[in-house]
Short mmCIF file of C-alpha atoms in Angstrom, two decimals:
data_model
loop_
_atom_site.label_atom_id
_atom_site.label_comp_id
_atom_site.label_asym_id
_atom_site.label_seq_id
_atom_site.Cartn_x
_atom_site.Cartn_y
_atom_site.Cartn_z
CA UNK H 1 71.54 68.44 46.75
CA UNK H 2 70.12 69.08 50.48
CA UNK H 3 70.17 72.75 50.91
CA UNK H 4 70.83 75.00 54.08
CA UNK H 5 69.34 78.67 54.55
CA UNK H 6 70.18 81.27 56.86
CA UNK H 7 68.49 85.01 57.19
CA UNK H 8 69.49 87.53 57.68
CA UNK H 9 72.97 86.84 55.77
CA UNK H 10 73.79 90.55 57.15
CA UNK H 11 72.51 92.57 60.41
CA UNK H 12 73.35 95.79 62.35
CA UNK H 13 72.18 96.63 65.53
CA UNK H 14 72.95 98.01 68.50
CA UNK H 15 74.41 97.38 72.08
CA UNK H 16 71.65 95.92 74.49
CA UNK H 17 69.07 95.14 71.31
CA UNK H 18 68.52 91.08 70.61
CA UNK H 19 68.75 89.38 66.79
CA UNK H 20 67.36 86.60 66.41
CA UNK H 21 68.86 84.59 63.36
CA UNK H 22 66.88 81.70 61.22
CA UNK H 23 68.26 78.43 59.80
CA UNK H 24 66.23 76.33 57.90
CA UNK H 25 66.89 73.49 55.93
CA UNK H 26 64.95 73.61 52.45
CA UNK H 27 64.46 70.48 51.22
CA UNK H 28 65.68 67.75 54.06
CA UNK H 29 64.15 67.42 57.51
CA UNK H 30 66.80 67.86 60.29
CA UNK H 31 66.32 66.35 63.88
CA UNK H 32 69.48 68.35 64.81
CA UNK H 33 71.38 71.31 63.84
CA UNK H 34 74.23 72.76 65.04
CA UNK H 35 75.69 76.48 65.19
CA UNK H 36 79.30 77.80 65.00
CA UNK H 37 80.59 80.51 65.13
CA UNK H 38 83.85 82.42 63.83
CA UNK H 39 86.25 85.01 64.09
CA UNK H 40 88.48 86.62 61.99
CA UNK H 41 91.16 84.46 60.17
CA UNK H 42 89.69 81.96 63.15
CA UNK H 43 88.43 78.74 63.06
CA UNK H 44 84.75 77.27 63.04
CA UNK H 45 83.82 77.20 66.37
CA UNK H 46 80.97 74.88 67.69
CA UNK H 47 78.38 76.84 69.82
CA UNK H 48 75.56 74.34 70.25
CA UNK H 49 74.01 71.32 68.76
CA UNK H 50 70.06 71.93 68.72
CA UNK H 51 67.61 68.94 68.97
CA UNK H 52 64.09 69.50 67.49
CA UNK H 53 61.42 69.16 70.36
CA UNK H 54 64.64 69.40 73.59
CA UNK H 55 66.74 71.72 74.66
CA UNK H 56 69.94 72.67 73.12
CA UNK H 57 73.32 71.43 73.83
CA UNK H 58 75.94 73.88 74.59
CA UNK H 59 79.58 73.63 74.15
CA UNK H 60 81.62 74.51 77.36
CA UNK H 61 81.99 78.45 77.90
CA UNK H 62 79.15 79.10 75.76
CA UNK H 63 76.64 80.80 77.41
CA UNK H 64 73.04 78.98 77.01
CA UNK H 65 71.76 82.45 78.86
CA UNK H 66 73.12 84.91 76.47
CA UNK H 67 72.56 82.41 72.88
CA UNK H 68 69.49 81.44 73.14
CA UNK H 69 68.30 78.54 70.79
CA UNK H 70 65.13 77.20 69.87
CA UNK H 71 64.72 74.23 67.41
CA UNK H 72 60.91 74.43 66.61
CA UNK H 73 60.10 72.03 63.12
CA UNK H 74 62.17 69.57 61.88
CA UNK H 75 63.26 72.27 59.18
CA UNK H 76 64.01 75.45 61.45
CA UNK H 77 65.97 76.50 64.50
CA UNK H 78 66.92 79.92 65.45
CA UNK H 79 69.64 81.39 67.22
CA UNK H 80 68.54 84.44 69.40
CA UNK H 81 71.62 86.69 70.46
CA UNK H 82 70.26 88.43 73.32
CA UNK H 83 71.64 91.95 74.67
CA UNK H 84 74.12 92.15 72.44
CA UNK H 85 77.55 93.68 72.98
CA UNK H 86 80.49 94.87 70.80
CA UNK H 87 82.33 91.27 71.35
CA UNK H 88 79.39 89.27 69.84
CA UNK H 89 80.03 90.40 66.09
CA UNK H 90 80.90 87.52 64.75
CA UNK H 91 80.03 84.80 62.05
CA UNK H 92 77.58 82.87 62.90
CA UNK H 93 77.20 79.67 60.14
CA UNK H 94 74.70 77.02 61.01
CA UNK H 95 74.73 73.45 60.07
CA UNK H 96 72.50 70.31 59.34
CA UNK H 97 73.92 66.65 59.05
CA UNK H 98 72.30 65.40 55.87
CA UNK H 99 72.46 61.49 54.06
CA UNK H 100 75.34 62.32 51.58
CA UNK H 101 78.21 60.80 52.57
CA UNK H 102 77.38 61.19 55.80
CA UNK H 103 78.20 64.58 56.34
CA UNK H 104 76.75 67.90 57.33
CA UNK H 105 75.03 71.08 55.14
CA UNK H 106 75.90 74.14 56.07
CA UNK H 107 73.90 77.79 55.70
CA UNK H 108 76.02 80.68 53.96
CA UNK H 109 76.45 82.13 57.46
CA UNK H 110 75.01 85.32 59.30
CA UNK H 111 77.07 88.41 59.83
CA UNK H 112 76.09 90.28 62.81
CA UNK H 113 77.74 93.47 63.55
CA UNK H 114 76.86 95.14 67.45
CA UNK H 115 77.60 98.93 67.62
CA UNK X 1 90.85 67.82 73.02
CA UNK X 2 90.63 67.33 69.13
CA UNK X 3 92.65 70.30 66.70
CA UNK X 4 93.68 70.93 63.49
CA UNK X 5 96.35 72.85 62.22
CA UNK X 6 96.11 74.09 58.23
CA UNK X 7 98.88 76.13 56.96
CA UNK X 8 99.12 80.10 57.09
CA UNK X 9 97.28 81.96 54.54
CA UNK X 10 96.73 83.24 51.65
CA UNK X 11 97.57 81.30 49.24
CA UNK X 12 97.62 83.03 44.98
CA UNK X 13 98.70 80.86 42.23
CA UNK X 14 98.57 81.06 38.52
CA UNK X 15 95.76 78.99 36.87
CA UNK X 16 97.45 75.30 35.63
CA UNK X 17 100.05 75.23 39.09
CA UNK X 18 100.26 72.91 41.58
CA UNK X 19 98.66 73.36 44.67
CA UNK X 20 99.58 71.84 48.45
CA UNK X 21 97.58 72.82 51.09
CA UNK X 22 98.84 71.50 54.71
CA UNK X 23 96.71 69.98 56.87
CA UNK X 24 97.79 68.68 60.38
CA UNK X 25 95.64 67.10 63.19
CA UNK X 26 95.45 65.67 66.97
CA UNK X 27 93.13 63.58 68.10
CA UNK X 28 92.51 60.50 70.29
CA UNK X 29 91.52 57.48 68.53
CA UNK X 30 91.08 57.22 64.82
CA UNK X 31 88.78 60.02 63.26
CA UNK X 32 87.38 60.94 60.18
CA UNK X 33 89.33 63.86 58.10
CA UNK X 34 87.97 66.33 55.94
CA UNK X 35 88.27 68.86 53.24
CA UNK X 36 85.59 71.65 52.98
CA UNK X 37 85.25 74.31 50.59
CA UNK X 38 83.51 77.23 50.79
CA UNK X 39 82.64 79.35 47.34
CA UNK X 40 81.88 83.48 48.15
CA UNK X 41 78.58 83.85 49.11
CA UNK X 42 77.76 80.17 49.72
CA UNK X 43 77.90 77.91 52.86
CA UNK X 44 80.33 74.84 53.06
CA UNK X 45 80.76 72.08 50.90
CA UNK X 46 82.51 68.92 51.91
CA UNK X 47 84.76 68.39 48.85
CA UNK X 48 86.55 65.11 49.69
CA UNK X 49 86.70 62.77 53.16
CA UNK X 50 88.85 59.81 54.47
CA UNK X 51 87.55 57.82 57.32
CA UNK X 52 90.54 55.21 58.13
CA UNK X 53 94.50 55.69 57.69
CA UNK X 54 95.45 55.42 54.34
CA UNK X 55 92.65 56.32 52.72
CA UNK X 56 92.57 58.48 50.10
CA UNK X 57 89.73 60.87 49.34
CA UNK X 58 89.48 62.54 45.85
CA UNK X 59 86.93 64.86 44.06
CA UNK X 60 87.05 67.63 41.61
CA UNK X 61 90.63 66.95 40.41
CA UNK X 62 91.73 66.99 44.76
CA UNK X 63 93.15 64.34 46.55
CA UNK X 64 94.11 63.97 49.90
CA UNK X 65 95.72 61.03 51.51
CA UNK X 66 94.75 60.15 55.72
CA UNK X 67 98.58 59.65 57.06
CA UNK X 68 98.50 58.68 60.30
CA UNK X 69 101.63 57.79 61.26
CA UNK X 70 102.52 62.00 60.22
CA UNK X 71 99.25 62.70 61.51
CA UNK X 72 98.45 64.94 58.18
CA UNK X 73 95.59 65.13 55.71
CA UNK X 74 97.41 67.59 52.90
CA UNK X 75 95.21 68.85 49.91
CA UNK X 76 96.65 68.49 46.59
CA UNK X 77 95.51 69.28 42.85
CA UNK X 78 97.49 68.87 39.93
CA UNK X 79 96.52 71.76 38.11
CA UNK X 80 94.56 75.03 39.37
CA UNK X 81 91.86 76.31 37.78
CA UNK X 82 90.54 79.79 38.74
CA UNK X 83 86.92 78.52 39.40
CA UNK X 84 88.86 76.68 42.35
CA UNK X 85 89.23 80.20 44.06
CA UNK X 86 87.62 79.87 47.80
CA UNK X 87 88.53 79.09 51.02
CA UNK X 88 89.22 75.76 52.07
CA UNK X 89 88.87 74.10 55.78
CA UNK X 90 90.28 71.09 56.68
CA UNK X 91 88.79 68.93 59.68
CA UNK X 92 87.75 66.15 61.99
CA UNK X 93 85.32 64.23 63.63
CA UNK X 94 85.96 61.62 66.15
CA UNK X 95 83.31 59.76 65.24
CA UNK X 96 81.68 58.85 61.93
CA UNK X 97 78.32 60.02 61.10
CA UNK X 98 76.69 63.28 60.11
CA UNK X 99 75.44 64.02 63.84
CA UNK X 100 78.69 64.21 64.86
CA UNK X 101 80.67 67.42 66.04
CA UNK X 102 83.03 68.87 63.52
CA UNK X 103 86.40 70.36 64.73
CA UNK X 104 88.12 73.13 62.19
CA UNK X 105 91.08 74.31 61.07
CA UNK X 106 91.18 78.47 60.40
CA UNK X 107 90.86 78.23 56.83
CA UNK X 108 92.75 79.00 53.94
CA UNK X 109 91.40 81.58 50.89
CA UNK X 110 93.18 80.43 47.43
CA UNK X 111 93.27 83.24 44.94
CA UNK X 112 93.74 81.39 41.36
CA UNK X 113 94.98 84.29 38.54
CA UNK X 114 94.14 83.28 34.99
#
């Protein structure tokens, strides 16, 4: 089956710095990808839908200045969390919508932790 | 806006029980349900979907019926097995079609004891 891949799966780093995180699809080409991100005992919660070759689509109160994403081939986009703060450590799981029932494939997820 | 409600967590059975996950949702218009499962260390895996009321979607042994007129999508299995041990996420889209946005529940992690 299609498969989803994210790196780093884990990252430190401190307040101010940027990470950027990678999600590529492995085996599929994806047009569009989306990124969620989640709390806690919290839901998945949809950040952006990225479009290969345009701009990204944010969801409201996400800020397009502070996650910055970039969908460059039809088999990578990257999320860039810039300045980082304490409140961004979070989950971050991307997502590409794949042929199989119609449905989407979705990376193991990127732990980011901001001292 | 679109939600879905799944039932507090955690949830540890014995291997062979029955197993009822709840599963609640509001939405405008008719969406599509669905059951996810997520293995440790893996991403998501859509385990089972219904796109219309009264559909039932089944895989793996897990069923799960699209009620509409309770507004409820509840997981069921028959009998546990402890390779079933992950967290599960119901939810929606409004639309069919992979492109289109996916609303969550929180999750629930089953722990399944041999």
């Amino acid at each position: 089956g299609a498969v989803v891949s994210q790196h780093p799966s884990w990252v430190i780093c401190k307040s101010g710095t940027s990470v950027k995180i990678e999600c590529r699809s492995l085996d599929f080409q994806a047009t569009t990808m989306f990124w969620y991100r989640q709390f806690p005992k919290q839901s998945l919660m949809l950040m952006a839908t990225s479009n290969e070759g345009s701009k990204a689509t944010y969801e409201q109160g996400v800020e397009k200045d502070k996650f910055l994403i970039n969908h460059a081939s039809l088999t990578l986009s990257t999320l860039t969390v810039t300045s980082a703060h304490p409140e961004d450590s979070s989950f971050y799981i991307c997502s590409a919508p794949g042929t199989y029932q119609e449905t989407q494939y979705f990376g193991p997820g990127t732990r980011l932790l901001v001292l | 806006g679109n939600s879905v409600t799944q039932m507090e967590g955690p949830v540890t059975l014995s291997e062979e029980a029955f197993l009822t996950i709840n599963c609640t949702y509001t939405a405008t218009g008719y969406p599509s349900l669905f059951w996810y499962v997520q293995y440790p260390g893996e991403g998501l895996q859509l385990l089972l979907k219904a796109t219309k009321a009264d559909d039932k979607g089944s895989n793996k042994g897990f069923e799960a019926t699209y009620r509409k007129e309770t507004t409820s999508f509840h997981l069921e299995k028959g009998s546990v097995q402890v390779s079933d041990s992950a967290v599960y996420f119901c939810a929606l889209s409004a639309v069919t079609g992979a492109n289109s946005k996916l609303t969550f529940g929180k999750g629930i992690t089953l722990s399944v004891r041999p």
